[in-house]
PDB file of C-alpha atoms in Angstrom:
ATOM      1  CA  UNK Y1019    -167.547  86.213 -34.345  1.00 68.00           C
ATOM      2  CA  UNK Y1020    -168.151  83.155 -32.172  1.00 83.00           C
ATOM      3  CA  UNK Y1021    -165.430  80.518 -32.328  1.00 90.00           C
ATOM      4  CA  UNK Y1022    -167.130  77.347 -33.557  1.00 92.00           C
ATOM      5  CA  UNK Y1023    -164.514  75.119 -31.958  1.00 93.00           C
ATOM      6  CA  UNK Y1024    -165.341  76.672 -28.584  1.00 92.00           C
ATOM      7  CA  UNK Y1025    -169.064  76.087 -29.183  1.00 92.00           C
ATOM      8  CA  UNK Y1026    -168.314  72.370 -29.662  1.00 93.00           C
ATOM      9  CA  UNK Y1027    -165.821  72.322 -26.783  1.00 93.00           C
ATOM     10  CA  UNK Y1028    -162.909  71.132 -28.927  1.00 93.00           C
ATOM     11  CA  UNK Y1029    -159.589  72.464 -30.103  1.00 92.00           C
ATOM     12  CA  UNK Y1030    -158.918  73.680 -33.627  1.00 91.00           C
ATOM     13  CA  UNK Y1031    -156.630  70.730 -34.359  1.00 91.00           C
ATOM     14  CA  UNK Y1032    -159.316  68.143 -33.536  1.00 92.00           C
ATOM     15  CA  UNK Y1033    -159.958  65.615 -36.257  1.00 93.00           C
ATOM     16  CA  UNK Y1034    -163.379  64.925 -37.770  1.00 93.00           C
ATOM     17  CA  UNK Y1035    -163.988  62.006 -35.414  1.00 95.00           C
ATOM     18  CA  UNK Y1036    -163.376  64.138 -32.313  1.00 94.00           C
ATOM     19  CA  UNK Y1037    -165.630  66.890 -33.656  1.00 95.00           C
ATOM     20  CA  UNK Y1038    -168.433  64.409 -34.269  1.00 95.00           C
ATOM     21  CA  UNK Y1039    -168.074  62.873 -30.798  1.00 95.00           C
ATOM     22  CA  UNK Y1040    -168.185  66.287 -29.133  1.00 95.00           C
ATOM     23  CA  UNK Y1041    -171.197  67.295 -31.227  1.00 95.00           C
ATOM     24  CA  UNK Y1042    -173.175  64.143 -30.453  1.00 95.00           C
ATOM     25  CA  UNK Y1043    -172.389  64.338 -26.738  1.00 95.00           C
ATOM     26  CA  UNK Y1044    -173.514  67.973 -26.477  1.00 94.00           C
ATOM     27  CA  UNK Y1045    -176.591  67.502 -28.688  1.00 93.00           C
ATOM     28  CA  UNK Y1046    -177.830  64.764 -26.378  1.00 93.00           C
ATOM     29  CA  UNK Y1047    -177.317  67.049 -23.399  1.00 93.00           C
ATOM     30  CA  UNK Y1048    -179.004  70.153 -24.847  1.00 93.00           C
ATOM     31  CA  UNK Y1049    -181.705  68.595 -27.045  1.00 92.00           C
ATOM     32  CA  UNK Y1050    -185.054  70.352 -26.468  1.00 91.00           C
ATOM     33  CA  UNK Y1051    -186.759  67.012 -25.781  1.00 91.00           C
ATOM     34  CA  UNK Y1052    -184.398  66.389 -22.853  1.00 92.00           C
ATOM     35  CA  UNK Y1053    -184.014  69.911 -21.480  1.00 88.00           C
ATOM     36  CA  UNK Y1054    -186.997  72.275 -21.727  1.00 88.00           C
ATOM     37  CA  UNK Y1055    -185.130  75.449 -20.701  1.00 90.00           C
ATOM     38  CA  UNK Y1056    -185.093  78.160 -23.415  1.00 88.00           C
ATOM     39  CA  UNK Y1057    -181.316  78.610 -23.142  1.00 91.00           C
ATOM     40  CA  UNK Y1058    -180.784  74.924 -23.917  1.00 91.00           C
ATOM     41  CA  UNK Y1059    -182.752  75.292 -27.149  1.00 91.00           C
ATOM     42  CA  UNK Y1060    -180.561  78.245 -28.140  1.00 93.00           C
ATOM     43  CA  UNK Y1061    -177.428  76.241 -27.290  1.00 93.00           C
ATOM     44  CA  UNK Y1062    -178.754  73.300 -29.320  1.00 93.00           C
ATOM     45  CA  UNK Y1063    -179.187  75.521 -32.378  1.00 93.00           C
ATOM     46  CA  UNK Y1064    -175.640  76.893 -31.928  1.00 93.00           C
ATOM     47  CA  UNK Y1065    -174.294  73.343 -31.807  1.00 94.00           C
ATOM     48  CA  UNK Y1066    -176.099  72.418 -34.995  1.00 94.00           C
ATOM     49  CA  UNK Y1067    -174.783  75.480 -36.821  1.00 94.00           C
ATOM     50  CA  UNK Y1068    -171.227  74.879 -35.587  1.00 94.00           C
ATOM     51  CA  UNK Y1069    -171.212  71.236 -36.652  1.00 95.00           C
ATOM     52  CA  UNK Y1070    -172.782  72.070 -40.002  1.00 95.00           C
ATOM     53  CA  UNK Y1071    -169.805  74.354 -40.672  1.00 94.00           C
ATOM     54  CA  UNK Y1072    -167.041  72.187 -39.180  1.00 94.00           C
ATOM     55  CA  UNK Y1073    -168.432  68.774 -40.158  1.00 94.00           C
ATOM     56  CA  UNK Y1074    -167.957  69.413 -43.878  1.00 94.00           C
ATOM     57  CA  UNK Y1075    -164.212  69.345 -44.762  1.00 94.00           C
ATOM     58  CA  UNK Y1076    -164.521  72.066 -47.413  1.00 95.00           C
ATOM     59  CA  UNK Y1077    -166.526  74.418 -45.176  1.00 94.00           C
ATOM     60  CA  UNK Y1078    -164.096  73.747 -42.321  1.00 94.00           C
ATOM     61  CA  UNK Y1079    -161.122  74.619 -44.528  1.00 93.00           C
ATOM     62  CA  UNK Y1080    -162.750  77.919 -45.497  1.00 93.00           C
ATOM     63  CA  UNK Y1081    -163.649  78.663 -41.867  1.00 92.00           C
ATOM     64  CA  UNK Y1082    -160.088  77.972 -40.730  1.00 91.00           C
ATOM     65  CA  UNK Y1083    -158.763  80.279 -43.440  1.00 91.00           C
ATOM     66  CA  UNK Y1084    -160.977  83.094 -42.110  1.00 89.00           C
ATOM     67  CA  UNK Y1085    -159.927  82.582 -38.473  1.00 85.00           C
ATOM     68  CA  UNK Y1086    -157.207  85.011 -37.421  1.00 75.00           C
ATOM     69  CA  UNK Y1087    -153.945  83.449 -36.273  1.00 67.00           C
ATOM     70  CA  UNK Y1088    -154.776  79.871 -37.198  1.00 59.00           C
ATOM     71  CA  UNK Y1089    -152.712  77.712 -39.472  1.00 55.00           C
ATOM     72  CA  UNK Y1090    -153.147  74.011 -40.091  1.00 52.00           C
ATOM     73  CA  UNK Y1091    -150.099  72.025 -38.942  1.00 50.00           C
ATOM     74  CA  UNK Y1092    -148.398  70.264 -41.829  1.00 47.00           C
ATOM     75  CA  UNK Y1093    -145.917  68.137 -39.921  1.00 47.00           C
ATOM     76  CA  UNK Y1094    -145.860  66.324 -36.582  1.00 46.00           C
ATOM     77  CA  UNK Y1095    -144.627  68.165 -33.506  1.00 49.00           C
ATOM     78  CA  UNK Y1096    -140.883  67.818 -32.833  1.00 51.00           C
ATOM     79  CA  UNK Y1097    -139.983  64.439 -31.404  1.00 49.00           C
ATOM     80  CA  UNK Y1098    -143.135  62.701 -32.637  1.00 46.00           C
ATOM     81  CA  UNK Y1099    -142.854  60.671 -35.790  1.00 47.00           C
ATOM     82  CA  UNK Y1100    -145.529  59.027 -37.872  1.00 44.00           C
ATOM     83  CA  UNK Y1101    -148.931  60.322 -38.749  1.00 43.00           C
ATOM     84  CA  UNK Y1102    -149.858  62.898 -36.108  1.00 43.00           C
ATOM     85  CA  UNK Y1103    -153.560  63.257 -36.832  1.00 43.00           C
ATOM     86  CA  UNK Y1104    -154.928  59.902 -37.890  1.00 42.00           C
ATOM     87  CA  UNK Y1105    -153.833  56.300 -37.581  1.00 42.00           C
ATOM     88  CA  UNK Y1106    -156.344  54.903 -40.062  1.00 43.00           C
ATOM     89  CA  UNK Y1107    -154.643  53.465 -43.102  1.00 44.00           C
ATOM     90  CA  UNK Y1108    -151.125  54.165 -41.865  1.00 45.00           C
ATOM     91  CA  UNK Y1109    -148.267  51.821 -42.598  1.00 46.00           C
ATOM     92  CA  UNK Y1110    -147.366  49.214 -40.008  1.00 47.00           C
ATOM     93  CA  UNK Y1111    -143.938  48.099 -39.006  1.00 48.00           C
ATOM     94  CA  UNK Y1112    -142.617  44.900 -40.693  1.00 49.00           C
ATOM     95  CA  UNK Y1113    -143.093  42.915 -37.468  1.00 50.00           C
ATOM     96  CA  UNK Y1114    -146.751  43.970 -37.169  1.00 49.00           C
ATOM     97  CA  UNK Y1115    -147.476  43.144 -40.801  1.00 47.00           C
ATOM     98  CA  UNK Y1116    -146.453  39.514 -40.200  1.00 50.00           C
ATOM     99  CA  UNK Y1117    -148.809  39.235 -37.224  1.00 52.00           C
ATOM    100  CA  UNK Y1118    -152.010  40.578 -38.740  1.00 53.00           C
ATOM    101  CA  UNK Y1119    -153.652  41.432 -42.014  1.00 53.00           C
ATOM    102  CA  UNK Y1120    -153.220  45.017 -43.192  1.00 53.00           C
ATOM    103  CA  UNK Y1121    -155.786  47.422 -41.891  1.00 52.00           C
ATOM    104  CA  UNK Y1122    -158.071  48.901 -44.555  1.00 51.00           C
ATOM    105  CA  UNK Y1123    -158.179  52.661 -44.929  1.00 51.00           C
ATOM    106  CA  UNK Y1124    -161.684  53.673 -43.872  1.00 50.00           C
ATOM    107  CA  UNK Y1125    -162.836  57.169 -44.648  1.00 50.00           C
ATOM    108  CA  UNK Y1126    -166.125  58.980 -44.798  1.00 51.00           C
ATOM    109  CA  UNK Y1127    -168.995  59.999 -42.620  1.00 49.00           C
ATOM    110  CA  UNK Y1128    -170.002  56.524 -41.435  1.00 47.00           C
ATOM    111  CA  UNK Y1129    -166.529  55.085 -40.879  1.00 51.00           C
ATOM    112  CA  UNK Y1130    -166.773  54.884 -37.076  1.00 54.00           C
ATOM    113  CA  UNK Y1131    -170.476  55.029 -36.324  1.00 52.00           C
ATOM    114  CA  UNK Y1132    -172.499  52.470 -34.462  1.00 56.00           C
ATOM    115  CA  UNK Y1133    -176.242  52.772 -34.108  1.00 57.00           C
ATOM    116  CA  UNK Y1134    -178.603  51.344 -31.514  1.00 66.00           C
ATOM    117  CA  UNK Y1135    -182.271  51.308 -32.353  1.00 68.00           C
ATOM    118  CA  UNK Y1136    -185.040  50.961 -29.786  1.00 73.00           C
ATOM    119  CA  UNK Y1137    -188.559  50.241 -30.866  1.00 76.00           C
ATOM    120  CA  UNK Y1138    -191.228  51.184 -28.361  1.00 63.00           C
TER     121      UNK Y1138
END
């Protein structure tokens, strides 16, 4: 069984944003329109399959459950407080809350995506 995290070049504790960044970076590199070698096409298809599995939270949870020796961390590592995996929507200190408006909790597929469109 091929480790899907290795296919994407990430670690198993990577969040959804890191997975998406790794996927998009590698897809641009190995896309058949950019690289005509047959092995790049095969790699491109592996990347698509890996992200299809890991990009969906439910499929990722099931995949992680099947992986031997992997458990999802439930608390931050010793000596690190706060939210270890995501800072979106976390509470701010009282001093920070006086300085700026509270940050909205943004979730979902398009939370951190910017798109550039070129028309030829």
